[in-house]
Amino acid sequence: MAEIINMPKLGFDMAEGTLIRWIIQEGEQVARGAVLAEIETDKATVEVEAVQEGVMKRHLVTEGTVVPVNAPIAVLGAVDEEINLSVLLGETTAGNIEIGQKPVETNASSVSEVGEISQPATVQTASDLPGSVRASPIARKMAEDIGLDLKQVKGSGPGGRITKKDIENYQPSLPKTAAPAPVSLQGTKPGMPATQPLPYLPSLLLPAPESVTVPLNKLRALIGKRMVDAKQLIPHFYITHEYDVRVLLDLRKEINSLIPDDQKISVNDFMIKAAALGLRQFPNLNASLQGDQIIQHGNVNIGVAVAVEGGLLTIVCKDADRKPLRQIAMEVRTMANRARSGKVRPDDIEGSTFSVSNLGMFSVESFVAIINPPEAAILAVGSANQVPVVEEGAIATGWRMKATISVDHRVSDGAEAARYLQALQSLIEKPLSLLV
C-alpha cells in the first residue's frame, strides 16, 4: 500500500521546513528506519526516517524547497505498485508544475499533478531575502564566529547553498602587506643600551577597534521570540531548594567505576529521573494550559536543554519515570550528540511535558529558567559544591546543590511547587530509590 511522506511538524510553533537534501533517490529500496531526507527548520537540520519499508516511488518536492508542515513531500510504495497521485493525494491538484521547476507564486499552498508544492507568495526565508546568501544555520554561525563574509564563500549545496563543510574548507586569499620599516635608534652603538625609547606607532601596533554588527541567526531569533512570548504571557514564580548530594555523588562514583566510559551516568541523569518520579505525585506540574482547561499529561516526558551552535535545543527523554537510570543516560547522551552535530531526529525534540536545565557544569551555583511553552514548569539545576555545614552541632564538610523551579502561576501555586521540591529531596538524598 502506497504511503505519503509528509513534512513533519517539529514543535507546536513550526510552520514550515526546507528540504535540503534527498538521501534516498527515486526507485531505491527503503528499509524501515532508513533516513529518507534532511530537512532544515528554524532550530536544526533534521533527518526524516521511513516508518515502513518499500521503494521510493516519487519525490514530490525538489531540494531547496520550503514546504509547509504536514504537506506531502514523497510517495513510498511496493516495487511493482502503480501510483495514482490524484487519488493518493485526495484529488488535490493545482496546475502543471513539473518537478525541478520554480514554484509559481500564489496566495495558497497547493500540490500539482506531479506533486510539486508551490510556495506561498508571502513566505520568504532568511536566505531568500534580497542581497542575502543561502547558507545553513550552522554555516552562518561558524562564519559569524570567525568574522567571515559569506559572500566570499562558494556553496556546494543545492542551489549554491553554503554548508558547514564549505566553511571548514574555506581558504582565504591573504593580501600581501609590506613589513613596517625598521626603527633606527640614534646615539647607540653595537653592544650599548639605547639612549632613547622606541617611538610610539599606534597606526602599526594598535589598530583602532571597530564595532561589529552581527545579524541574528534563525535559531537565535526563534529562541528570542519564544522566550519573549513566554515571559510576557506566562506569570512565572520561582522557588529554590538546597539538597544534600553527598550520598548521590558517592553512589554515582561507585556506579561509574563499574561501567564503560561511554555509559557513565551524570548528575543530570539522576536529576532527570528524580524530576520524572516526583511528577507522578504532582500532575499539575506535568501539564499544559489550553484555554480554560489544564491538560495533565499521562506521559512524563522530560525536556533537556542542550547548548548547540547558534543557540539552544531541547531534546526529550520520553517516559523518563519508567526508564532505568542507565537507559536515560544513554538516550540523553545519544540525542545530545545528534543535536550538537546538527543531525537531530524529529522524535528527539517532540513532546516534552516538563523541562530540566542544568548549568552546574559551568560552576553556576543557582539560576532561574524561563518556562518552555506549552509546559507549565521547568527545573533549573546548579552545581554541586563542597561547603561547611553543621551536623549534630559541629562544623563538617558537606556537598550541597541548589535547584530552582519556575512555575506557571495560572496552573499551580507556591505551596504545590514547594511540596514537589520536598518530594525531590527524598529521592535525591536517598538516591538508591532512583535505581529500583
Coordinates of C-alpha atoms in Angstrom, one line a residue:
M1 CA 0.0 0.0 0.0
A2 CA 1.4 3.3 -1.1
E3 CA 2.2 5.9 1.7
I4 CA 2.5 9.6 1.5
I5 CA 5.5 11.0 3.4
N6 CA 4.7 14.5 4.8
M7 CA 6.8 17.4 6.1
P8 CA 6.9 16.6 9.9
K9 CA 5.8 19.1 12.5
L10 CA 8.7 19.5 15.0
G11 CA 7.2 21.5 17.8
F12 CA 3.9 23.4 18.2
D13 CA 5.2 26.6 16.7
M14 CA 6.8 25.1 13.5
A15 CA 5.1 26.3 10.3
E16 CA 7.4 25.1 7.5
G17 CA 10.7 23.4 6.8
T18 CA 13.2 23.4 4.0
L19 CA 14.0 20.1 2.2
I20 CA 17.8 20.5 1.8
R21 CA 18.8 17.0 0.6
W22 CA 17.3 13.7 -0.6
I23 CA 19.2 10.8 0.8
I24 CA 17.0 8.1 -0.9
Q25 CA 16.6 8.6 -4.6
E26 CA 13.6 7.6 -6.7
G27 CA 13.5 3.9 -7.4
E28 CA 15.8 3.0 -4.5
Q29 CA 14.8 0.4 -1.9
V30 CA 13.9 1.8 1.5
A31 CA 14.3 -0.1 4.8
R32 CA 12.3 0.7 7.9
G33 CA 14.1 3.4 9.9
A34 CA 16.2 4.5 6.9
V35 CA 16.9 8.2 6.5
L36 CA 14.9 9.5 3.5
A37 CA 15.9 13.2 3.5
E38 CA 17.3 16.0 5.5
I39 CA 15.1 19.0 6.3
E40 CA 16.0 22.3 7.9
T41 CA 13.9 24.1 10.4
D42 CA 14.4 27.3 12.4
K43 CA 16.0 25.1 15.1
A44 CA 18.1 22.5 13.4
T45 CA 18.8 20.2 10.5
V46 CA 16.7 17.0 11.0
E47 CA 16.7 13.6 9.4
V48 CA 13.3 12.2 8.1
E49 CA 13.1 8.5 8.7
A50 CA 10.9 5.9 7.0
V51 CA 8.3 4.2 9.2
Q52 CA 7.8 1.3 6.8
E53 CA 9.9 -0.5 4.1
G54 CA 9.3 -0.2 0.4
V55 CA 10.5 1.7 -2.7
M56 CA 10.9 5.5 -3.1
K57 CA 8.3 5.9 -5.9
R58 CA 8.3 9.7 -6.3
H59 CA 9.9 12.9 -4.9
L60 CA 7.1 15.5 -4.7
V61 CA 9.4 18.4 -3.9
T62 CA 12.9 19.3 -5.1
E63 CA 15.9 20.1 -2.9
G64 CA 15.9 23.6 -1.5
T65 CA 12.1 23.9 -1.4
V66 CA 10.3 25.4 1.6
V67 CA 7.4 23.2 2.5
P68 CA 4.5 23.8 4.9
V69 CA 4.2 21.3 7.8
N70 CA 2.1 18.2 7.0
A71 CA 2.3 18.8 3.3
P72 CA 3.4 15.8 1.1
I73 CA 7.0 15.5 0.1
A74 CA 7.3 12.0 -1.2
V75 CA 5.5 8.7 -2.0
L76 CA 6.6 5.3 -0.7
G77 CA 5.2 2.1 -2.1
A78 CA 5.8 -1.5 -3.2
V79 CA 8.2 -2.5 -6.0
D80 CA 5.5 -3.1 -8.7
E81 CA 2.8 -0.8 -7.3
E82 CA 1.2 1.6 -9.7
I83 CA 0.9 5.1 -8.2
N84 CA -2.1 7.3 -9.0
L85 CA -1.2 10.6 -7.4
S86 CA -4.6 12.2 -8.0
V87 CA -6.3 9.5 -5.9
L88 CA -3.4 9.2 -3.4
L89 CA -3.4 13.0 -2.7
G90 CA -7.2 13.2 -2.5
E91 CA -7.7 14.8 -5.9
T92 CA -5.6 17.8 -4.8
T93 CA -4.2 19.2 -8.0
A94 CA -3.2 22.7 -8.9
G95 CA -1.7 23.4 -12.3
N96 CA 1.0 21.7 -14.2
I97 CA 4.2 22.5 -12.3
E98 CA 6.9 19.9 -13.1
I99 CA 9.5 18.5 -10.7
G100 CA 12.5 20.8 -10.8
Q101 CA 10.6 23.9 -11.9
K102 CA 10.5 27.0 -9.8
P103 CA 7.1 27.0 -8.0
V104 CA 4.6 29.5 -9.3
E105 CA 3.8 32.3 -6.8
T106 CA 0.3 32.0 -5.3
N107 CA -1.5 33.0 -2.2
A108 CA -2.1 29.5 -1.0
S109 CA 0.0 26.3 -0.9
S110 CA -1.1 23.7 -3.4
V111 CA 0.0 20.4 -4.9
S112 CA 0.5 19.9 -8.6
E113 CA -0.4 16.8 -10.6
V114 CA 3.1 15.5 -10.2
G115 CA 3.2 16.5 -6.6
E116 CA 5.4 19.7 -6.6
I117 CA 4.4 22.0 -3.7
S118 CA 4.1 25.6 -4.7
Q119 CA 5.2 28.2 -2.2
P120 CA 3.1 31.0 -0.7
A121 CA 3.9 34.4 -2.2
T122 CA 4.0 35.9 1.2
V123 CA 6.6 33.4 2.6
Q124 CA 10.2 34.3 2.5
T125 CA 13.1 32.6 4.3
A126 CA 16.1 34.5 5.6
S127 CA 18.2 33.0 2.8
D128 CA 15.7 34.2 0.1
L129 CA 15.7 37.9 1.1
P130 CA 17.3 40.4 -1.4
G131 CA 21.0 40.6 -1.1
S132 CA 21.3 37.6 1.3
V133 CA 23.4 34.5 0.8
R134 CA 21.9 31.0 1.0
A135 CA 23.5 29.1 3.9
S136 CA 22.6 26.6 6.6
P137 CA 22.2 27.9 10.2
I138 CA 25.4 26.1 11.3
A139 CA 27.4 27.6 8.4
R140 CA 26.1 31.1 9.3
K141 CA 27.1 30.6 13.0
M142 CA 30.5 29.3 12.1
A143 CA 31.0 32.3 9.7
E144 CA 29.9 34.8 12.4
D145 CA 32.3 33.3 14.9
I146 CA 35.3 33.8 12.7
G147 CA 34.1 37.1 11.1
L148 CA 33.9 35.6 7.7
D149 CA 31.7 37.3 5.0
L150 CA 29.6 34.5 3.4
K151 CA 29.7 36.3 0.1
Q152 CA 33.3 35.2 -0.2
V153 CA 32.4 31.5 0.1
K154 CA 31.3 29.3 -2.8
G155 CA 28.5 27.0 -1.7
S156 CA 28.4 23.3 -2.7
G157 CA 24.8 22.6 -1.5
P158 CA 21.6 22.7 -3.5
G159 CA 21.3 25.9 -5.5
G160 CA 24.7 27.1 -4.3
R161 CA 23.7 26.8 -0.6
I162 CA 26.7 27.2 1.8
T163 CA 27.2 24.3 4.1
K164 CA 29.2 23.6 7.2
K165 CA 31.8 21.7 5.1
D166 CA 32.2 24.8 2.8
I167 CA 33.1 27.0 5.9
E168 CA 35.6 24.3 7.2
N169 CA 37.3 24.1 3.7
Y170 CA 37.3 27.8 3.0
Q171 CA 40.8 29.1 2.2
P172 CA 41.1 32.9 2.2
S173 CA 43.5 34.6 -0.1
L174 CA 45.5 36.9 2.1
P175 CA 46.7 40.2 0.6
K176 CA 50.4 40.9 0.7
T177 CA 51.3 43.7 3.1
A178 CA 54.6 45.5 3.4
A179 CA 56.5 44.9 6.6
P180 CA 56.9 48.1 8.7
A181 CA 60.2 49.9 8.2
P182 CA 62.8 49.2 10.9
V183 CA 63.2 51.9 13.6
S184 CA 66.6 53.5 13.8
L185 CA 67.9 54.4 17.2
Q186 CA 70.3 57.3 17.0
G187 CA 73.1 57.7 19.6
T188 CA 73.7 54.0 20.1
K189 CA 76.5 51.6 19.2
P190 CA 76.6 47.9 19.0
G191 CA 76.6 46.4 22.5
M192 CA 75.4 49.6 24.1
P193 CA 71.9 50.2 25.5
A194 CA 69.6 52.5 23.7
T195 CA 69.6 56.1 24.8
Q196 CA 66.0 56.8 23.8
P197 CA 62.8 54.8 23.7
L198 CA 61.1 53.5 20.6
P199 CA 58.8 56.0 19.0
Y200 CA 55.0 55.3 19.6
L201 CA 53.5 53.9 16.4
P202 CA 49.8 53.4 17.1
S203 CA 48.8 53.0 13.4
L204 CA 51.1 50.0 13.1
L205 CA 50.8 48.3 16.5
L206 CA 47.3 49.1 17.8
P207 CA 44.7 49.2 15.1
A208 CA 41.6 51.0 16.2
P209 CA 38.9 48.5 17.3
E210 CA 35.7 48.5 15.2
S211 CA 32.2 47.7 16.3
V212 CA 30.7 44.7 14.6
T213 CA 27.0 44.2 13.7
V214 CA 26.1 40.5 13.9
P215 CA 22.7 39.5 12.4
L216 CA 20.6 37.1 14.4
N217 CA 20.7 33.6 13.0
K218 CA 17.3 31.8 12.6
L219 CA 17.7 29.7 15.8
R220 CA 18.6 32.6 18.0
A221 CA 15.8 34.7 16.6
L222 CA 13.3 31.9 17.2
I223 CA 14.6 31.4 20.8
G224 CA 14.3 35.1 21.4
K225 CA 10.7 35.3 20.1
R226 CA 9.6 32.3 22.2
M227 CA 11.2 33.5 25.3
V228 CA 9.7 37.0 25.0
D229 CA 6.3 35.4 24.4
A230 CA 6.8 33.1 27.4
K231 CA 7.8 36.0 29.8
Q232 CA 5.0 38.3 28.6
L233 CA 2.2 35.7 28.6
I234 CA 3.2 33.3 31.5
P235 CA 3.1 34.6 35.1
H236 CA 6.3 33.0 36.4
F237 CA 7.1 32.4 40.1
Y238 CA 10.3 30.7 41.4
I239 CA 11.2 28.6 44.4
T240 CA 14.7 27.4 45.3
H241 CA 15.6 24.3 47.4
E242 CA 19.0 23.1 48.6
Y243 CA 19.8 19.4 48.6
D244 CA 22.5 17.3 50.3
V245 CA 24.0 15.3 47.5
R246 CA 26.9 13.6 49.2
V247 CA 25.3 10.2 49.1
L248 CA 24.3 10.7 45.4
L249 CA 27.8 11.7 44.4
D250 CA 29.3 8.7 46.2
L251 CA 26.7 6.3 44.5
R252 CA 27.4 7.8 41.1
K253 CA 31.2 7.4 41.6
E254 CA 30.7 3.7 42.6
I255 CA 28.3 3.0 39.6
N256 CA 30.6 4.7 37.1
S257 CA 33.6 2.6 38.3
L258 CA 31.8 -0.5 37.2
I259 CA 30.7 0.6 33.7
P260 CA 32.5 1.6 30.4
D261 CA 33.4 5.3 29.9
D262 CA 30.8 5.7 27.1
Q263 CA 28.0 4.6 29.5
K264 CA 28.8 6.7 32.6
I265 CA 26.0 8.4 34.4
S266 CA 25.9 12.2 35.1
V267 CA 24.4 14.1 38.0
N268 CA 21.9 15.5 35.5
D269 CA 20.8 11.9 34.6
F270 CA 19.9 11.4 38.3
M271 CA 18.1 14.8 38.3
I272 CA 16.0 13.8 35.2
K273 CA 15.0 10.5 36.9
A274 CA 14.2 12.2 40.2
A275 CA 12.2 15.0 38.4
A276 CA 10.2 12.4 36.5
L277 CA 9.4 10.3 39.5
G278 CA 8.4 13.4 41.5
L279 CA 5.9 14.4 38.8
R280 CA 3.9 11.3 39.3
Q281 CA 2.7 12.8 42.6
F282 CA 2.2 16.3 41.2
P283 CA 0.4 16.0 37.8
N284 CA -0.4 19.8 37.8
L285 CA 3.3 20.4 37.2
N286 CA 3.3 17.9 34.3
A287 CA 0.7 19.8 32.5
S288 CA -0.2 22.4 29.8
L289 CA -2.8 25.2 29.9
Q290 CA -5.2 25.1 26.9
G291 CA -7.8 27.8 27.0
D292 CA -9.7 27.5 30.3
Q293 CA -8.5 23.9 30.8
I294 CA -5.4 22.3 32.4
I295 CA -4.3 19.2 30.5
Q296 CA -2.5 16.8 32.8
H297 CA -0.3 14.7 30.6
G298 CA -0.3 10.9 31.1
N299 CA 3.3 10.5 30.0
V300 CA 6.2 12.1 31.8
N301 CA 8.5 13.3 29.0
I302 CA 11.4 15.3 30.3
G303 CA 12.9 18.0 28.0
V304 CA 16.6 18.5 28.5
A305 CA 18.2 21.8 27.4
V306 CA 21.3 21.3 25.2
A307 CA 23.7 24.1 24.0
V308 CA 24.3 23.8 20.3
E309 CA 26.0 26.0 17.7
G310 CA 23.9 29.2 17.4
G311 CA 21.6 28.6 20.3
L312 CA 19.8 26.0 22.4
L313 CA 17.8 22.9 21.7
T314 CA 15.5 20.9 24.0
I315 CA 15.8 17.1 23.5
V316 CA 13.2 14.9 25.0
C317 CA 13.6 11.8 27.2
K318 CA 10.2 10.2 26.9
D319 CA 8.6 8.2 29.7
A320 CA 11.6 9.0 32.0
D321 CA 9.7 7.9 35.1
R322 CA 9.5 4.4 33.7
K323 CA 13.1 4.0 32.4
P324 CA 16.1 2.8 34.3
L325 CA 18.8 5.3 35.0
R326 CA 21.4 3.8 32.6
Q327 CA 18.8 3.9 29.7
I328 CA 18.1 7.6 30.5
A329 CA 21.9 8.3 30.4
M330 CA 22.3 6.5 27.1
E331 CA 19.4 8.2 25.4
V332 CA 20.2 11.7 26.6
R333 CA 23.9 11.3 25.5
T334 CA 22.9 10.0 22.1
M335 CA 20.3 12.7 21.4
A336 CA 22.6 15.4 22.7
N337 CA 25.4 14.3 20.3
R338 CA 22.9 14.3 17.4
A339 CA 21.8 17.8 18.4
R340 CA 25.3 19.2 18.6
S341 CA 26.2 17.7 15.2
G342 CA 23.1 19.1 13.5
K343 CA 21.6 15.6 12.9
V344 CA 18.7 15.7 15.4
R345 CA 15.7 13.5 14.6
P346 CA 12.1 14.7 14.7
D347 CA 11.3 12.4 17.7
D348 CA 14.3 13.8 19.6
I349 CA 12.7 17.2 20.1
E350 CA 9.0 16.5 20.2
G351 CA 6.5 16.0 23.1
S352 CA 8.2 17.4 26.2
T353 CA 5.9 17.9 29.2
F354 CA 8.4 19.3 31.8
S355 CA 12.0 20.5 31.3
V356 CA 15.3 20.3 33.2
S357 CA 18.1 22.9 32.5
N358 CA 21.5 22.3 34.1
L359 CA 24.3 24.8 34.3
G360 CA 26.2 23.1 37.1
M361 CA 29.0 22.0 34.7
F362 CA 29.8 25.8 34.4
S363 CA 30.1 26.2 38.2
V364 CA 26.8 28.1 38.3
E365 CA 25.5 27.8 41.8
S366 CA 21.9 28.7 41.1
F367 CA 19.8 30.4 38.4
V368 CA 16.2 30.7 37.2
A369 CA 15.0 29.4 33.8
I370 CA 12.2 30.6 31.5
I371 CA 9.3 28.1 31.1
N372 CA 9.3 26.4 27.7
P373 CA 5.7 26.7 26.3
P374 CA 3.3 24.9 26.4
E375 CA 4.8 23.3 29.5
A376 CA 3.8 24.6 33.0
A377 CA 7.2 24.3 34.7
I378 CA 11.0 23.9 34.4
L379 CA 13.7 22.9 36.9
A380 CA 17.0 24.8 36.9
V381 CA 19.8 22.7 38.4
G382 CA 23.0 24.3 39.7
S383 CA 26.4 22.9 40.6
A384 CA 27.3 20.6 43.5
N385 CA 29.6 22.4 45.9
Q386 CA 31.7 21.4 48.9
V387 CA 30.7 23.7 51.7
P388 CA 30.9 23.9 55.5
V389 CA 27.8 22.5 57.2
V390 CA 26.6 22.0 60.7
E391 CA 26.0 18.3 61.6
E392 CA 24.9 17.4 65.2
G393 CA 26.2 20.8 66.5
A394 CA 29.6 20.5 64.8
I395 CA 31.1 22.1 61.7
A396 CA 31.7 19.5 59.0
T397 CA 32.3 19.4 55.2
G398 CA 29.3 18.6 53.1
W399 CA 28.1 18.6 49.5
R400 CA 25.2 20.8 48.6
M401 CA 23.3 21.5 45.3
K402 CA 20.5 24.0 44.6
A403 CA 17.6 23.6 42.2
T404 CA 15.1 26.3 41.3
I405 CA 11.7 25.6 39.8
S406 CA 9.9 28.1 37.6
V407 CA 6.1 27.6 37.5
D408 CA 3.2 29.0 35.6
H409 CA 1.0 30.6 38.3
R410 CA -2.1 30.0 36.1
V411 CA -1.6 26.3 36.6
S412 CA -0.1 25.9 40.0
D413 CA 0.9 27.8 43.2
G414 CA 3.8 28.1 45.6
A415 CA 2.6 25.5 48.1
E416 CA 2.3 22.8 45.5
A417 CA 5.7 23.7 43.9
A418 CA 7.3 23.6 47.4
R419 CA 5.9 20.2 48.1
Y420 CA 7.3 19.0 44.8
L421 CA 10.8 20.2 45.7
Q422 CA 10.4 18.4 49.1
A423 CA 9.4 15.2 47.2
L424 CA 12.6 15.6 45.2
Q425 CA 14.6 15.8 48.4
S426 CA 13.6 12.3 49.5
L427 CA 14.7 11.0 46.0
I428 CA 17.9 13.0 45.7
E429 CA 19.1 12.4 49.2
K430 CA 18.2 8.7 49.1
P431 CA 19.4 8.0 45.6
L432 CA 19.0 4.2 45.8
S433 CA 15.3 4.9 45.3
L434 CA 16.2 6.0 41.7
L435 CA 17.6 2.6 40.9
V436 CA 14.6 0.5 41.7

